[in-house]
PDB file of C-alpha atoms and ligand atoms in Angstrom:
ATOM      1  CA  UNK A  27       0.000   0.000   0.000  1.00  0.00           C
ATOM      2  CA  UNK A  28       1.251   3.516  -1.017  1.00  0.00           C
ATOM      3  CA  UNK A  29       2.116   5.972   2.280  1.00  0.00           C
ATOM      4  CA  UNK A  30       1.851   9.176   0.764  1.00  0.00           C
ATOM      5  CA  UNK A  31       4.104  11.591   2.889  1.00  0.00           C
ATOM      6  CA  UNK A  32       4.410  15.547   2.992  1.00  0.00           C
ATOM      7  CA  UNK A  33       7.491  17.350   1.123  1.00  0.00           C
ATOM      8  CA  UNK A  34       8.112  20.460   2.431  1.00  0.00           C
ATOM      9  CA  UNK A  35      10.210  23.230  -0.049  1.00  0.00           C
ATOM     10  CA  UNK A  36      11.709  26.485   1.961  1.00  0.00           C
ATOM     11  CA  UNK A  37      14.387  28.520   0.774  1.00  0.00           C
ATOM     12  CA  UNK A  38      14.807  32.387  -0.558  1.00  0.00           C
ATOM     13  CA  UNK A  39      14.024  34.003  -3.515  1.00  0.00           C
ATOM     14  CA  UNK A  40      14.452  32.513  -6.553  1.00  0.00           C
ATOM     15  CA  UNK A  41      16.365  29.296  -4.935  1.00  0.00           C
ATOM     16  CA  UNK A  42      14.386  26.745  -7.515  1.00  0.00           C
ATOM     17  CA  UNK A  43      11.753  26.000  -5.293  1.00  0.00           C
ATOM     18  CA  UNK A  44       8.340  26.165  -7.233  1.00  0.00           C
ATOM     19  CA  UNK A  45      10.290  24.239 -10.287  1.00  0.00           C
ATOM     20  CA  UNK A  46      11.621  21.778  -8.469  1.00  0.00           C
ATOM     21  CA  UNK A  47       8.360  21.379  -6.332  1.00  0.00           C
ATOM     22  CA  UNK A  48       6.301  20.974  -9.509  1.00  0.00           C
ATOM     23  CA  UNK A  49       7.952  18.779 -11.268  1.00  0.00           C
ATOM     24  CA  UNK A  50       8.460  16.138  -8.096  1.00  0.00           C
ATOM     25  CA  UNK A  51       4.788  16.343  -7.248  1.00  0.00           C
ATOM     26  CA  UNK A  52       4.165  15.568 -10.844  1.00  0.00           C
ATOM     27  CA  UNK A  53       6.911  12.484 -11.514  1.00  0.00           C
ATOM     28  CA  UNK A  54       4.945  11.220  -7.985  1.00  0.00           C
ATOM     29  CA  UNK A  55       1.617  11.902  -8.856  1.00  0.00           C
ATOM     30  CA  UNK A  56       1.239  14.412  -5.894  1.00  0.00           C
ATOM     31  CA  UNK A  57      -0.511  17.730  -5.487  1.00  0.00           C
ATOM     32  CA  UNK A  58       1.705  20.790  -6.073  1.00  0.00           C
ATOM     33  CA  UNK A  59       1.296  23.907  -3.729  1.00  0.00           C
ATOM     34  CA  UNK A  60       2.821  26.924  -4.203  1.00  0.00           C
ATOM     35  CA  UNK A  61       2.179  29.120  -1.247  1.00  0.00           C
ATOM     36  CA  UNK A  62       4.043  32.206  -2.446  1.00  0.00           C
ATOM     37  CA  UNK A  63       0.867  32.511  -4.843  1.00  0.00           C
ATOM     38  CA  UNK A  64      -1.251  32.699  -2.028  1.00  0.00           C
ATOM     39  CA  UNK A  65       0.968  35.415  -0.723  1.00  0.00           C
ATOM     40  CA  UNK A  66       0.795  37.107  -3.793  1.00  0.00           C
ATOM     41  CA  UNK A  67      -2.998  36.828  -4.315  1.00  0.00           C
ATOM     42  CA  UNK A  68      -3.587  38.727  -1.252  1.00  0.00           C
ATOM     43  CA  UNK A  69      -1.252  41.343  -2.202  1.00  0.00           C
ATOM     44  CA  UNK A  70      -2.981  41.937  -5.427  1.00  0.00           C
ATOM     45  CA  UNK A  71      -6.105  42.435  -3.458  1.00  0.00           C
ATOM     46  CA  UNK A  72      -4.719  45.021  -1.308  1.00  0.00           C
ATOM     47  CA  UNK A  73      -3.942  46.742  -4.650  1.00  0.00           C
ATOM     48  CA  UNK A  74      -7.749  45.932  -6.315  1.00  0.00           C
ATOM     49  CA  UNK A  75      -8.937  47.586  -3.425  1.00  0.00           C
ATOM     50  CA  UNK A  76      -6.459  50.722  -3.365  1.00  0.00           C
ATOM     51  CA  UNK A  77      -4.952  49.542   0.589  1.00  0.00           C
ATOM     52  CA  UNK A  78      -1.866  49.120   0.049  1.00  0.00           C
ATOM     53  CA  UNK A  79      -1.345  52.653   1.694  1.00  0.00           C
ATOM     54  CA  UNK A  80      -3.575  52.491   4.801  1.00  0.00           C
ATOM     55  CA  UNK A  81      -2.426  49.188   5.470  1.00  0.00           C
ATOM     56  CA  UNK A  82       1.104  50.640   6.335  1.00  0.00           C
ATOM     57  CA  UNK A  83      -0.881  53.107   8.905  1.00  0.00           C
ATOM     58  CA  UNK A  84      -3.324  50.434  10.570  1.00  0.00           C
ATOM     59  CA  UNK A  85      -2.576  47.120   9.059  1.00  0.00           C
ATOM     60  CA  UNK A  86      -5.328  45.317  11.632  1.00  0.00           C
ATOM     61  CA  UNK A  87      -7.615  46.720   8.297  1.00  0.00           C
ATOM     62  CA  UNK A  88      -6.775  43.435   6.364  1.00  0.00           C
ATOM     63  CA  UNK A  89      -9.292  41.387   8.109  1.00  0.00           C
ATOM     64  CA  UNK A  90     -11.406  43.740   5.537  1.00  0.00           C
ATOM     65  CA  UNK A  91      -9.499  41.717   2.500  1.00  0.00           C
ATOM     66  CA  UNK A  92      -9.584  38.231   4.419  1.00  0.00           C
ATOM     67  CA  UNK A  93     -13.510  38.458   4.894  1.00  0.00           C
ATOM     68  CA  UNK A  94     -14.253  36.989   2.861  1.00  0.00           C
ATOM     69  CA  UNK A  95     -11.389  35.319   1.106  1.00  0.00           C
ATOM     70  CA  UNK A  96     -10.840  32.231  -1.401  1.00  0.00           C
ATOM     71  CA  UNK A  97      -7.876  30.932  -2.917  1.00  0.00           C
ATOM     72  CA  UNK A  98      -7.949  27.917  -4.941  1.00  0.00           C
ATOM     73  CA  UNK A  99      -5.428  26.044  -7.215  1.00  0.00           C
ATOM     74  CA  UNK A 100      -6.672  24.753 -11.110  1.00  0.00           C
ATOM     75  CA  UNK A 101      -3.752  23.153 -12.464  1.00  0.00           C
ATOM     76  CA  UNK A 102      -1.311  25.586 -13.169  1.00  0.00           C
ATOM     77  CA  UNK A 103      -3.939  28.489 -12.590  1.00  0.00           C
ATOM     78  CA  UNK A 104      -4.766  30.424  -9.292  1.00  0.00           C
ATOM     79  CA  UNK A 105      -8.158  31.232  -8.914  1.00  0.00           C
ATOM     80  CA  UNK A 106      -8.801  34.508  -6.062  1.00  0.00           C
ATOM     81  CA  UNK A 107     -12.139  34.742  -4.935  1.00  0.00           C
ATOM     82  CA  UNK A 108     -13.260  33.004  -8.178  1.00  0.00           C
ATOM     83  CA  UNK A 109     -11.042  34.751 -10.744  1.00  0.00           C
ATOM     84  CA  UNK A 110      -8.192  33.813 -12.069  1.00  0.00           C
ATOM     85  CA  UNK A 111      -5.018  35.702 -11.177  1.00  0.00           C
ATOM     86  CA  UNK A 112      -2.609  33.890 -12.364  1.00  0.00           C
ATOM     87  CA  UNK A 113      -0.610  36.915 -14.693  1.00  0.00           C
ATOM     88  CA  UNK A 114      -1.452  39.485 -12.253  1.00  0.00           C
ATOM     89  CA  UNK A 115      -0.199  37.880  -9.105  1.00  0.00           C
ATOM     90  CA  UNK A 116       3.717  38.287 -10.801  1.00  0.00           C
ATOM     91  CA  UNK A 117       3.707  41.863 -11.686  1.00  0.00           C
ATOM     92  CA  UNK A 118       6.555  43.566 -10.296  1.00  0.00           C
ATOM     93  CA  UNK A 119       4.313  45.992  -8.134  1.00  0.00           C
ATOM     94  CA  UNK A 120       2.938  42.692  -6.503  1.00  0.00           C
ATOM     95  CA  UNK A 121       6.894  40.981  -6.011  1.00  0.00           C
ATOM     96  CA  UNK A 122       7.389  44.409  -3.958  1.00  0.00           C
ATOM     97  CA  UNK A 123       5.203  44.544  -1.813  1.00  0.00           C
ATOM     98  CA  UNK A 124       4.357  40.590  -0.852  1.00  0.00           C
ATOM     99  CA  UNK A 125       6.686  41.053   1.688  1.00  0.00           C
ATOM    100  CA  UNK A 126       4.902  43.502   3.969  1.00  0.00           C
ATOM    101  CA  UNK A 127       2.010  41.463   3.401  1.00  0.00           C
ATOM    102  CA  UNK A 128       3.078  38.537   4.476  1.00  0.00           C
ATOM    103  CA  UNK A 129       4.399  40.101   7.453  1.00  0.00           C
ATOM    104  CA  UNK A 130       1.104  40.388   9.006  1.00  0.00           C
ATOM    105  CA  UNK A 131      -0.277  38.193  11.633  1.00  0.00           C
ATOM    106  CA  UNK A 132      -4.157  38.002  10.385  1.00  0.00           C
ATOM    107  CA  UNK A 133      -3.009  36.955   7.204  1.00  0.00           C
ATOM    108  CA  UNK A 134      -0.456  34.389   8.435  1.00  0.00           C
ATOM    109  CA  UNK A 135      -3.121  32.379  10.439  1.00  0.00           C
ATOM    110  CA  UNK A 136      -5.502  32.283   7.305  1.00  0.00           C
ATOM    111  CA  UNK A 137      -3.269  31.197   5.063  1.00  0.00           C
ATOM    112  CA  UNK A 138      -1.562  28.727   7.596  1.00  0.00           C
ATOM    113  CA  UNK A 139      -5.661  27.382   7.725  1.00  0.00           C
ATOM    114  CA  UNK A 140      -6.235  27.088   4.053  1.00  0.00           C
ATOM    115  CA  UNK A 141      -2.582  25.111   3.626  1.00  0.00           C
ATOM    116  CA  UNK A 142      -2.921  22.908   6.706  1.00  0.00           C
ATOM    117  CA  UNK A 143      -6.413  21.840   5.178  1.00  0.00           C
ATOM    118  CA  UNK A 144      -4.763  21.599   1.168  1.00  0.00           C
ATOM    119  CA  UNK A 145      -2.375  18.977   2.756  1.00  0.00           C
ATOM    120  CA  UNK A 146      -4.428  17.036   5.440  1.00  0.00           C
ATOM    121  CA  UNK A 147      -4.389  14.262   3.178  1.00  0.00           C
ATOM    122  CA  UNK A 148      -1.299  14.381   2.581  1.00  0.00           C
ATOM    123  CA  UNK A 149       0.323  13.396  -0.918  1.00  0.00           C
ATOM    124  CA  UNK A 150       1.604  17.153  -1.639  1.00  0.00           C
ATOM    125  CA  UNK A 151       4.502  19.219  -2.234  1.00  0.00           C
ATOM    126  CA  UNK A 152       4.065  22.524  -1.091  1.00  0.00           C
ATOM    127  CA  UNK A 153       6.906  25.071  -1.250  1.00  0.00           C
ATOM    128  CA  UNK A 154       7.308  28.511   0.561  1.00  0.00           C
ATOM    129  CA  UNK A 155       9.223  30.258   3.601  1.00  0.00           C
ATOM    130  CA  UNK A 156       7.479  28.326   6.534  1.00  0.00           C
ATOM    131  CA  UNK A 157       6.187  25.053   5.307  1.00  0.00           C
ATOM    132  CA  UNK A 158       8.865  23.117   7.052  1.00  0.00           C
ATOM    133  CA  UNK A 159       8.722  25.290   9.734  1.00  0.00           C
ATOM    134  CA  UNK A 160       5.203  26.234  11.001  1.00  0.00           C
ATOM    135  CA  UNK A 161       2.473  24.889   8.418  1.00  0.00           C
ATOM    136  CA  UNK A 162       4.034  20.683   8.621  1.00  0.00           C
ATOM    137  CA  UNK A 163       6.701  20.735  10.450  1.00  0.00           C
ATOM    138  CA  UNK A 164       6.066  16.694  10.702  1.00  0.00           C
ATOM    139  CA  UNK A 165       6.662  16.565   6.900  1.00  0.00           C
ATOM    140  CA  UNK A 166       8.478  13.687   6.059  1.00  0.00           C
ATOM    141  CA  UNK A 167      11.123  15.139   3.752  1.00  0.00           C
ATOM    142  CA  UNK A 168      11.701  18.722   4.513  1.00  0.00           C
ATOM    143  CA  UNK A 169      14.135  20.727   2.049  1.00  0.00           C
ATOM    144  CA  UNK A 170      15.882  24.093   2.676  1.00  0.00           C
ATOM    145  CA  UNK A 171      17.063  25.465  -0.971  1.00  0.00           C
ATOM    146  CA  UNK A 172      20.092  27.843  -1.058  1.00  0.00           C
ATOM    147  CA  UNK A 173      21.534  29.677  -4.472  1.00  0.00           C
ATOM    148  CA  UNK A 174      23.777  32.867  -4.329  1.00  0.00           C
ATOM    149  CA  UNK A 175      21.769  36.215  -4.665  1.00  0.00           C
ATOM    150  CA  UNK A 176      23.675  36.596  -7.904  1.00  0.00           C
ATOM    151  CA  UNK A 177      22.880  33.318  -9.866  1.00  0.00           C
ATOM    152  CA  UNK A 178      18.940  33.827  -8.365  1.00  0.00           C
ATOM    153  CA  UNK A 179      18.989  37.219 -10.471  1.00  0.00           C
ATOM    154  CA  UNK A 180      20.062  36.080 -13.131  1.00  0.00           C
ATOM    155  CA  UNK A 181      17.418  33.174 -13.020  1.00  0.00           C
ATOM    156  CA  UNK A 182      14.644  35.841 -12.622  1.00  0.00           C
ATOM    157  CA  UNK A 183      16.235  37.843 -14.972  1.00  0.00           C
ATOM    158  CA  UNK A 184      16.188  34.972 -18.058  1.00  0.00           C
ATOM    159  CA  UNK A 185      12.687  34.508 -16.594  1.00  0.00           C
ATOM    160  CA  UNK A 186      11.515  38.574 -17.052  1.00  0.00           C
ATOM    161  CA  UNK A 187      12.928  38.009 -20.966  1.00  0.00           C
ATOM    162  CA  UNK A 188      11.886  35.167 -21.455  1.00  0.00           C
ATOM    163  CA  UNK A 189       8.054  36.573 -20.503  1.00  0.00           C
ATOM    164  CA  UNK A 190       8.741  40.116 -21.854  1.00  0.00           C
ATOM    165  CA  UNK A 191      10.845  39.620 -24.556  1.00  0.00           C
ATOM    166  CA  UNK A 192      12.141  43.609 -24.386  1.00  0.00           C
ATOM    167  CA  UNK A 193      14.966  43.629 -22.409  1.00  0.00           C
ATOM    168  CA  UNK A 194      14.819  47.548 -22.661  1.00  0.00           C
ATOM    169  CA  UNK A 195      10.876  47.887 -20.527  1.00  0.00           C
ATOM    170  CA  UNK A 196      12.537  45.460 -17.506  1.00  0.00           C
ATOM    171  CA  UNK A 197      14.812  46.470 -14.704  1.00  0.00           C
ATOM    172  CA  UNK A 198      18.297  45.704 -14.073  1.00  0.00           C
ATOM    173  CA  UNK A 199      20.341  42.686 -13.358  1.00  0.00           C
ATOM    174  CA  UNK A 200      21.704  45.053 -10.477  1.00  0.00           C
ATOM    175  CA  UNK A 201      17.985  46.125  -9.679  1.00  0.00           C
ATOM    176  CA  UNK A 202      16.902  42.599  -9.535  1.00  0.00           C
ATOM    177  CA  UNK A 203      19.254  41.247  -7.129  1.00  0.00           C
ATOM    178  CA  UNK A 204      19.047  44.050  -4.737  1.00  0.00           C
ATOM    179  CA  UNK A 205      14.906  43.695  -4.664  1.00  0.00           C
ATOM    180  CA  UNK A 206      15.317  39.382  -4.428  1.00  0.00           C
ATOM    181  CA  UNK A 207      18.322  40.828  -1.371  1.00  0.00           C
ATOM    182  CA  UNK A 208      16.167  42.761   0.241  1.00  0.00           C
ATOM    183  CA  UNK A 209      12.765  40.574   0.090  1.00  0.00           C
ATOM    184  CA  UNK A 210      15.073  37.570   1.620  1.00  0.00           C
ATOM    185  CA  UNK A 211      15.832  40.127   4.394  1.00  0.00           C
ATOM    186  CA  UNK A 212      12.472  41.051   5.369  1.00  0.00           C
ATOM    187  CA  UNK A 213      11.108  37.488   4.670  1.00  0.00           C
ATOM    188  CA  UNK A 214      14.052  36.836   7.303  1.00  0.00           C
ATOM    189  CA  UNK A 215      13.387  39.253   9.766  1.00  0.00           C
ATOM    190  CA  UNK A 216      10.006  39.450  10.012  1.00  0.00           C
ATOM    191  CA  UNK A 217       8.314  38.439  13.788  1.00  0.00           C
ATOM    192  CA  UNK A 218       6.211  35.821  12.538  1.00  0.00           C
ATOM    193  CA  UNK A 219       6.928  32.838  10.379  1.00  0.00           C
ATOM    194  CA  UNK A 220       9.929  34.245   9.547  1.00  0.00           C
ATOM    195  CA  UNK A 221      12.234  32.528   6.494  1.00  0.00           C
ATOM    196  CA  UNK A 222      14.777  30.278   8.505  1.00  0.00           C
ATOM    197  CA  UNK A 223      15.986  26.750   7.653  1.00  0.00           C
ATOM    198  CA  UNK A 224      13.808  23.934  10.197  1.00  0.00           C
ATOM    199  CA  UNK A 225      16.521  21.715  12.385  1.00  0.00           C
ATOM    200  CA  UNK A 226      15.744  18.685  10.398  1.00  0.00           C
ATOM    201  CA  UNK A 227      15.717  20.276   6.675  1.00  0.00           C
ATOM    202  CA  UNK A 228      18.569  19.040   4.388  1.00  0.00           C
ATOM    203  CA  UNK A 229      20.100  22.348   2.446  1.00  0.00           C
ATOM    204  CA  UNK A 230      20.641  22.048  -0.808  1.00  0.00           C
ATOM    205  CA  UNK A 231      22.803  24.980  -2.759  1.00  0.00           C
ATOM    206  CA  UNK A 232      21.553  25.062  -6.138  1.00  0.00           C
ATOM    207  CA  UNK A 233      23.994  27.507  -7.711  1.00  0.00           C
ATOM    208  CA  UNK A 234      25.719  24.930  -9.830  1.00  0.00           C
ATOM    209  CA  UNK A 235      22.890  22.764 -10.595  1.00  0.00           C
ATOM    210  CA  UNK A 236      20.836  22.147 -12.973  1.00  0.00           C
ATOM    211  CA  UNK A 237      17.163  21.684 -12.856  1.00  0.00           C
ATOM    212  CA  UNK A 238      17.166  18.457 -13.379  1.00  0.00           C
ATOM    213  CA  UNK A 239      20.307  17.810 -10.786  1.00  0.00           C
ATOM    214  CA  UNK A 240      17.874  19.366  -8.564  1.00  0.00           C
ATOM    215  CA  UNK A 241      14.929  17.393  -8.828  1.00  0.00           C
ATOM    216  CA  UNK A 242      16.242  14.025  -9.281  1.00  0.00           C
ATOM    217  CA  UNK A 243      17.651  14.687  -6.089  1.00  0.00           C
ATOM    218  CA  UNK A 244      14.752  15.756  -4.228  1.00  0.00           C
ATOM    219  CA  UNK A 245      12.909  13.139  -6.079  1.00  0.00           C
ATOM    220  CA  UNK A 246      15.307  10.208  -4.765  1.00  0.00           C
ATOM    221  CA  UNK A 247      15.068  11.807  -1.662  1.00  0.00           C
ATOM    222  CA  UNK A 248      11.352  11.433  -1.393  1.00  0.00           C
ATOM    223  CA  UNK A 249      11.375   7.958  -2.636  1.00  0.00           C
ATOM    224  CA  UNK A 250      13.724   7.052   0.238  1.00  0.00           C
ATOM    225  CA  UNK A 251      11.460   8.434   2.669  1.00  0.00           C
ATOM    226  CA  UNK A 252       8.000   6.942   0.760  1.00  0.00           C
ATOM    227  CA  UNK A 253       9.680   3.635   1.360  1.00  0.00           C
ATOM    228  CA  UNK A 254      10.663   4.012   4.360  1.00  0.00           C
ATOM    229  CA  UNK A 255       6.990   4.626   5.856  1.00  0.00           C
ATOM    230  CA  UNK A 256       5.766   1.617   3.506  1.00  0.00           C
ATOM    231  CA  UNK A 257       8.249  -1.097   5.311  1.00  0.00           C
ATOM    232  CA  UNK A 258       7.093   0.158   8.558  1.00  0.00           C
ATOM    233  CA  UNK A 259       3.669  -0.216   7.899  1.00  0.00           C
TER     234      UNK A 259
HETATM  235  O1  LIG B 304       8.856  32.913  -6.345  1.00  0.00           O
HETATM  236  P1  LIG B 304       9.491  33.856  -5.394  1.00  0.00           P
HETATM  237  O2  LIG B 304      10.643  33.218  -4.687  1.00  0.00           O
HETATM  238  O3  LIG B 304       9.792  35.189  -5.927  1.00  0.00           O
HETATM  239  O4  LIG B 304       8.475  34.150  -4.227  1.00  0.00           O
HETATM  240  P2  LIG B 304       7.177  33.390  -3.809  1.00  0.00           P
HETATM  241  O5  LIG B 304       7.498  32.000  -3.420  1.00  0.00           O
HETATM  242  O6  LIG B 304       6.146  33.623  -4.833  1.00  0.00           O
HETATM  243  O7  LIG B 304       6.821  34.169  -2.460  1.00  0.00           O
HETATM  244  C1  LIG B 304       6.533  35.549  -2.494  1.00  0.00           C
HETATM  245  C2  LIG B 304       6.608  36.102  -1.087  1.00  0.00           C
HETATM  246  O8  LIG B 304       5.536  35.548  -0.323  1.00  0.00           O
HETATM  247  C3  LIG B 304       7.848  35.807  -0.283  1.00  0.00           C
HETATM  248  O9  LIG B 304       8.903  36.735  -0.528  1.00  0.00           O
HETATM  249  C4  LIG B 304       7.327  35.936   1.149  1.00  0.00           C
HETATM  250  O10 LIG B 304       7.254  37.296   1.552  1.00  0.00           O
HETATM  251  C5  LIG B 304       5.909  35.412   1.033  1.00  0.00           C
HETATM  252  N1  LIG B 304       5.763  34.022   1.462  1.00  0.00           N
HETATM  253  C6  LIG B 304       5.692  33.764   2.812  1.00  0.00           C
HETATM  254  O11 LIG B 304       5.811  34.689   3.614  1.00  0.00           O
HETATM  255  N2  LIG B 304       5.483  32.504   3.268  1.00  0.00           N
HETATM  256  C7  LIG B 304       5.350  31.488   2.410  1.00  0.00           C
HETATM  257  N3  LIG B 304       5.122  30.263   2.871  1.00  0.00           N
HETATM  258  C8  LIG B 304       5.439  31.715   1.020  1.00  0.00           C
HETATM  259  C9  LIG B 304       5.670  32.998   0.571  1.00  0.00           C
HETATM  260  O1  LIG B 305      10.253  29.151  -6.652  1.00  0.00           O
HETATM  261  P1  LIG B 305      11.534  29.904  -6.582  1.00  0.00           P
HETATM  262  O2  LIG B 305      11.339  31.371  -6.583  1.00  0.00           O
HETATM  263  O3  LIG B 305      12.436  29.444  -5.492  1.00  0.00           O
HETATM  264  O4  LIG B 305      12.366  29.568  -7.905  1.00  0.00           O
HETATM  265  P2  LIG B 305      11.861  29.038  -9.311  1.00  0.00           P
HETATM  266  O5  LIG B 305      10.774  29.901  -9.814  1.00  0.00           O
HETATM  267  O6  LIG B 305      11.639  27.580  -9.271  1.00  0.00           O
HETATM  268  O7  LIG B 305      13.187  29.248 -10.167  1.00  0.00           O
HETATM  269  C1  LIG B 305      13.559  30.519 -10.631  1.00  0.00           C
HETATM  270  C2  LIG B 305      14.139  30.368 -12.029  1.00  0.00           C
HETATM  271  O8  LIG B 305      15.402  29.735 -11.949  1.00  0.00           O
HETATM  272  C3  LIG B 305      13.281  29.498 -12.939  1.00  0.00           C
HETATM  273  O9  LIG B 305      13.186  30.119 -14.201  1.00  0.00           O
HETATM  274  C4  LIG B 305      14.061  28.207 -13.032  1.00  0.00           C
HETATM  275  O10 LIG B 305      13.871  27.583 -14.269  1.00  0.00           O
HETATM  276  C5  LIG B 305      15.485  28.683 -12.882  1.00  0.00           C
HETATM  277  N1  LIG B 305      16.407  27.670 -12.324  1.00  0.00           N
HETATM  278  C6  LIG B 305      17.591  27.384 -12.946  1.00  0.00           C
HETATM  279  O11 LIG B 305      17.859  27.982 -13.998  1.00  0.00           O
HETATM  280  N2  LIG B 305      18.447  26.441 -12.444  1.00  0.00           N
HETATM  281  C7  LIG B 305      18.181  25.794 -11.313  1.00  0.00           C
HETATM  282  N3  LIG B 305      19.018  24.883 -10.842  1.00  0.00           N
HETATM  283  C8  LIG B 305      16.981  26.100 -10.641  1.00  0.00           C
HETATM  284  C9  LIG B 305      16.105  27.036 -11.168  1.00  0.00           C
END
């Protein structure tokens, strides 16, 4: 009988977590979650409903974007309160501001509700700052990915032309890194849920390799651990 487990992704920005996390869940037949979307889909609200702003003067206002508030996943789409998001929620204006959001406590505890209840069945790979941490910290496998700020910029960067194509209308490399610097700071620093590595996470420094390096490690990895929890069933 199969023992579906919990893999748990942390690391900062631009480390290789939502690629690596994707393509795992899929080559196991898991769910993937990627909890920076759900993150980001809050932040977009604040800007939908013009708060970034006051937030910053009385942030106990966000209950008024958490009531109500749905987030769902459709295949590679994010649906917010019924729409779907998925372009908007990477804008740059979104990527700047996440951070303050996700400093706050009210929207913490929702989120931590929605992802506890996306995994209670276990059989997912969700990826994020805290996952290891605070949401499962009984995952099974839990993996703490590193890259130097650098290399991460330049991933984002290929990303940005990739999307954009004009070079010219996106910001710098230098821009980039000190943004993806400063986000891993405040994701750091924050008081709750900060962006640390949990005791039992193995690190993994991705700067030299390649995607698939990456996830045919953290796929052998998780078949260890699948295994593992089968035999001792
Ligand atoms: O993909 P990228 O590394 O740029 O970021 P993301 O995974 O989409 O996460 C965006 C932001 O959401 C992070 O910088 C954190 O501020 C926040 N986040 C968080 O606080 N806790 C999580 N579990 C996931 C994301
Ligand atoms: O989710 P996170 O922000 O940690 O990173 P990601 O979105 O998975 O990866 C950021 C970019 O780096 C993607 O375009 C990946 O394809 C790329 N990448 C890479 O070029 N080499 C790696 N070893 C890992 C990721």
């Amino acid at each position: 009988e199969q023992h579906d487990i919990i893999i748990a992704i942390d690391g900062p920005a631009a480390s290789g977590k939502s690629t690596t996390a994707r393509r795992v869940a899929k080559k196991l037949g898991y769910t993937y979650i990627d909890t920076g979307a759900m993150y980001r889909s809050v932040t977009l609200k604040a800007f939908e409903h013009d708060m970034l702003e006051r937030l910053k003067h009385s942030p106990e206002d966000v209950r008024i974007l958490l009531d109500p508030l749905s987030i769902e996943f459709q295949g590679d789409r994010v649906l917010l309160d019924g729409r779907d998001v998925t372009a908007g929620i990477r804008e740059n204006r979104v990527s700047r501001e996440v951070s303050f959001i996700s400093s706050l406590k009210p929207v913490r505890d929702r989120l931590k509700t929605l992802q506890q209840q996306m995994g209670e069945k276990r059989g997912v790979v969700m990826d994020g700052r805290d996952i290891g941490t605070v949401i499962f910290p009984d995952a099974e496998l839990k993996i703490f990915l590193v890259a130097d700020a650098a290399e991460r910029a330049r991933r984002r960067y290929a990303e940005l032309v990739q999307k954009n194509g004009n070079p010219a209308a996106l910001p710098s490399l230098d821009e980039l890194e000190r943004e993806i610097v400063q986000r891993d700071r405040d994701d750091a620093e924050r008081a709750h849920a900060p962006l640390r590595k949990h005791e039992d996470a193995i690190e993994v420094d991705t700067s030299s390799l390649t995607i698939d390096e990456q996830v045919e490690l953290v796929y052998s990895l998780a078949m260890e651990r699948i295994s593992a929890g089968t035999s001792r069933a």
